[in-house]
Amino acid sequence: MRPLELTNAYTSFHDGNYQPARAITKVTDQEDKVLYKWKDRSKEIWNKRTVAKMRQLLHDTTLSGTARKAYFPTDYVGGKTGTTNDVKDMWFVGLTANYTTGVWIGRDKPSNLQSIYSHSPHLLIWKDISQTAE
């Protein structure tokens, strides 16, 4: 699974609805007239109880789990870390009250990243992005 696919999936833990991520949400001309806008409709895929449970589990990961370095005080922070065999990839997908962000650390030609693993660059990058966005 690619980081964008995973990040798209985690977006549904905001409110139970899924809508694909878009880097460009609309195109306007110089007078701010909309020339193109996506017509995506969100689709409910999780009920409220499932969303509440997932949000609590993801939040707990940032409080006392593998993502503690991603935590910062705000309305909501939650997420999940991941690595591949031999630490060739490190990722973190996390949520705040307003945004879902995914960070992947790896090399074009996969090789071991153990030497930087303890520094948790994926968590620190995510935290910096998320604090700036809030």
CSV table of C-alpha atoms in Angstrom, one decimal:
chain,number,residue,atom,x,y,z
A,1,MET,CA,0.0,0.0,0.0
A,2,ARG,CA,1.3,3.4,-0.9
A,3,PRO,CA,1.4,6.3,1.7
A,4,LEU,CA,-1.2,8.3,-0.2
A,5,GLU,CA,-3.6,5.3,-0.1
A,6,LEU,CA,-3.1,4.8,3.6
A,7,THR,CA,-3.5,8.6,4.3
A,8,ASN,CA,-6.7,8.6,2.2
A,9,ALA,CA,-8.1,5.7,4.3
A,10,TYR,CA,-7.2,7.4,7.6
A,11,THR,CA,-9.1,10.5,6.6
A,12,SER,CA,-12.3,8.5,7.2
A,13,PHE,CA,-11.5,8.5,10.9
A,14,HIS,CA,-12.5,12.2,11.2
A,15,ASP,CA,-16.2,11.6,10.8
A,16,GLY,CA,-16.7,8.2,9.2
A,17,ASN,CA,-16.9,9.5,5.7
A,18,TYR,CA,-14.5,8.8,2.8
A,19,GLN,CA,-13.6,11.3,0.1
A,20,PRO,CA,-10.4,11.0,-2.0
A,21,ALA,CA,-7.6,13.5,-1.2
A,22,ARG,CA,-6.9,16.2,-3.8
A,23,ALA,CA,-3.8,18.2,-4.1
A,24,ILE,CA,-5.6,20.8,-6.1
A,25,THR,CA,-9.2,21.4,-4.9
A,26,LYS,CA,-10.2,23.9,-7.7
A,27,VAL,CA,-8.9,26.0,-10.6
A,28,THR,CA,-9.8,29.7,-10.9
A,29,ASP,CA,-9.0,32.5,-13.3
A,30,GLN,CA,-7.5,35.8,-12.4
A,31,GLU,CA,-10.9,37.2,-11.3
A,32,ASP,CA,-11.4,34.2,-9.0
A,33,LYS,CA,-14.0,32.6,-11.2
A,34,VAL,CA,-14.0,28.8,-10.7
A,35,LEU,CA,-13.0,27.1,-13.9
A,36,TYR,CA,-12.9,23.6,-12.5
A,37,LYS,CA,-13.8,22.0,-9.2
A,38,TRP,CA,-13.9,18.4,-8.1
A,39,LYS,CA,-17.4,17.0,-7.8
A,40,ASP,CA,-16.5,14.2,-5.3
A,41,ARG,CA,-19.1,13.3,-2.8
A,42,SER,CA,-18.1,11.8,0.5
A,43,LYS,CA,-19.4,8.3,1.3
A,44,GLU,CA,-20.1,7.1,4.8
A,45,ILE,CA,-18.1,3.9,5.5
A,46,TRP,CA,-17.9,3.9,9.4
A,47,ASN,CA,-20.6,4.3,12.0
A,48,LYS,CA,-20.1,6.8,14.8
A,49,ARG,CA,-19.2,4.1,17.3
A,50,THR,CA,-16.5,2.7,15.1
A,51,VAL,CA,-15.1,6.2,14.5
A,52,ALA,CA,-15.0,7.0,18.2
A,53,LYS,CA,-13.2,3.7,19.0
A,54,MET,CA,-10.6,4.2,16.2
A,55,ARG,CA,-10.0,7.8,17.3
A,56,GLN,CA,-9.4,6.7,20.8
A,57,LEU,CA,-7.0,3.9,19.7
A,58,LEU,CA,-5.1,6.3,17.4
A,59,HIS,CA,-5.0,8.9,20.1
A,60,ASP,CA,-3.6,6.4,22.7
A,61,THR,CA,-0.8,5.6,20.2
A,62,THR,CA,0.4,9.2,20.4
A,63,LEU,CA,0.0,9.3,24.2
A,64,SER,CA,1.7,6.1,25.3
A,65,GLY,CA,2.5,4.1,22.2
A,66,THR,CA,5.0,4.1,19.4
A,67,ALA,CA,4.0,7.6,18.2
A,68,ARG,CA,4.6,9.6,21.5
A,69,LYS,CA,7.1,11.9,19.6
A,70,ALA,CA,4.3,13.0,17.3
A,71,TYR,CA,2.0,14.3,20.2
A,72,PHE,CA,1.4,17.9,20.8
A,73,PRO,CA,-1.3,19.6,22.8
A,74,THR,CA,-4.3,20.5,20.6
A,75,ASP,CA,-7.9,19.5,20.2
A,76,TYR,CA,-7.1,16.0,18.8
A,77,VAL,CA,-4.0,14.1,17.8
A,78,GLY,CA,-4.0,10.4,16.8
A,79,GLY,CA,-2.1,8.2,14.4
A,80,LYS,CA,-0.3,5.0,13.6
A,81,THR,CA,3.4,4.3,12.9
A,82,GLY,CA,4.8,1.6,10.7
A,83,THR,CA,8.1,0.1,9.5
A,84,THR,CA,8.9,-2.6,7.0
A,85,ASN,CA,11.2,-5.6,7.4
A,86,ASP,CA,14.8,-4.6,8.0
A,87,VAL,CA,13.6,-1.0,8.6
A,88,LYS,CA,13.8,0.0,4.9
A,89,ASP,CA,10.7,2.2,5.3
A,90,MET,CA,9.3,4.2,8.2
A,91,TRP,CA,5.9,5.9,8.0
A,92,PHE,CA,3.4,7.7,10.2
A,93,VAL,CA,-0.2,8.6,9.3
A,94,GLY,CA,-1.8,10.9,11.7
A,95,LEU,CA,-4.9,13.1,12.3
A,96,THR,CA,-5.5,16.4,14.0
A,97,ALA,CA,-9.0,17.9,14.4
A,98,ASN,CA,-8.6,19.4,10.9
A,99,TYR,CA,-6.1,17.5,8.8
A,100,THR,CA,-4.9,14.0,8.0
A,101,THR,CA,-1.2,13.8,7.0
A,102,GLY,CA,1.0,10.9,6.0
A,103,VAL,CA,4.8,10.9,6.2
A,104,TRP,CA,7.0,8.2,4.6
A,105,ILE,CA,10.8,8.0,5.0
A,106,GLY,CA,12.7,5.7,2.7
A,107,ARG,CA,15.2,5.5,-0.1
A,108,ASP,CA,14.7,5.1,-3.9
A,109,LYS,CA,16.8,1.9,-3.7
A,110,PRO,CA,15.6,0.3,-0.4
A,111,SER,CA,18.2,-0.1,2.2
A,112,ASN,CA,18.3,-0.2,6.0
A,113,LEU,CA,17.5,3.0,7.9
A,114,GLN,CA,18.3,1.6,11.4
A,115,SER,CA,20.9,4.3,12.0
A,116,ILE,CA,18.2,7.0,12.1
A,117,TYR,CA,15.2,4.9,13.4
A,118,SER,CA,15.7,6.0,17.1
A,119,HIS,CA,15.5,9.6,16.1
A,120,SER,CA,11.9,9.0,14.7
A,121,PRO,CA,12.2,11.4,11.7
A,122,HIS,CA,8.8,10.4,10.4
A,123,LEU,CA,7.2,11.5,13.6
A,124,LEU,CA,9.1,14.7,13.9
A,125,ILE,CA,8.3,15.7,10.3
A,126,TRP,CA,4.6,14.9,10.8
A,127,LYS,CA,4.5,16.9,14.1
A,128,ASP,CA,6.2,19.9,12.5
A,129,ILE,CA,3.8,19.9,9.5
A,130,SER,CA,0.8,19.4,11.7
A,131,GLN,CA,1.6,22.1,14.3
A,132,THR,CA,2.2,24.6,11.4
A,133,ALA,CA,-1.1,23.7,9.8
A,134,GLU,CA,-3.1,24.1,13.0
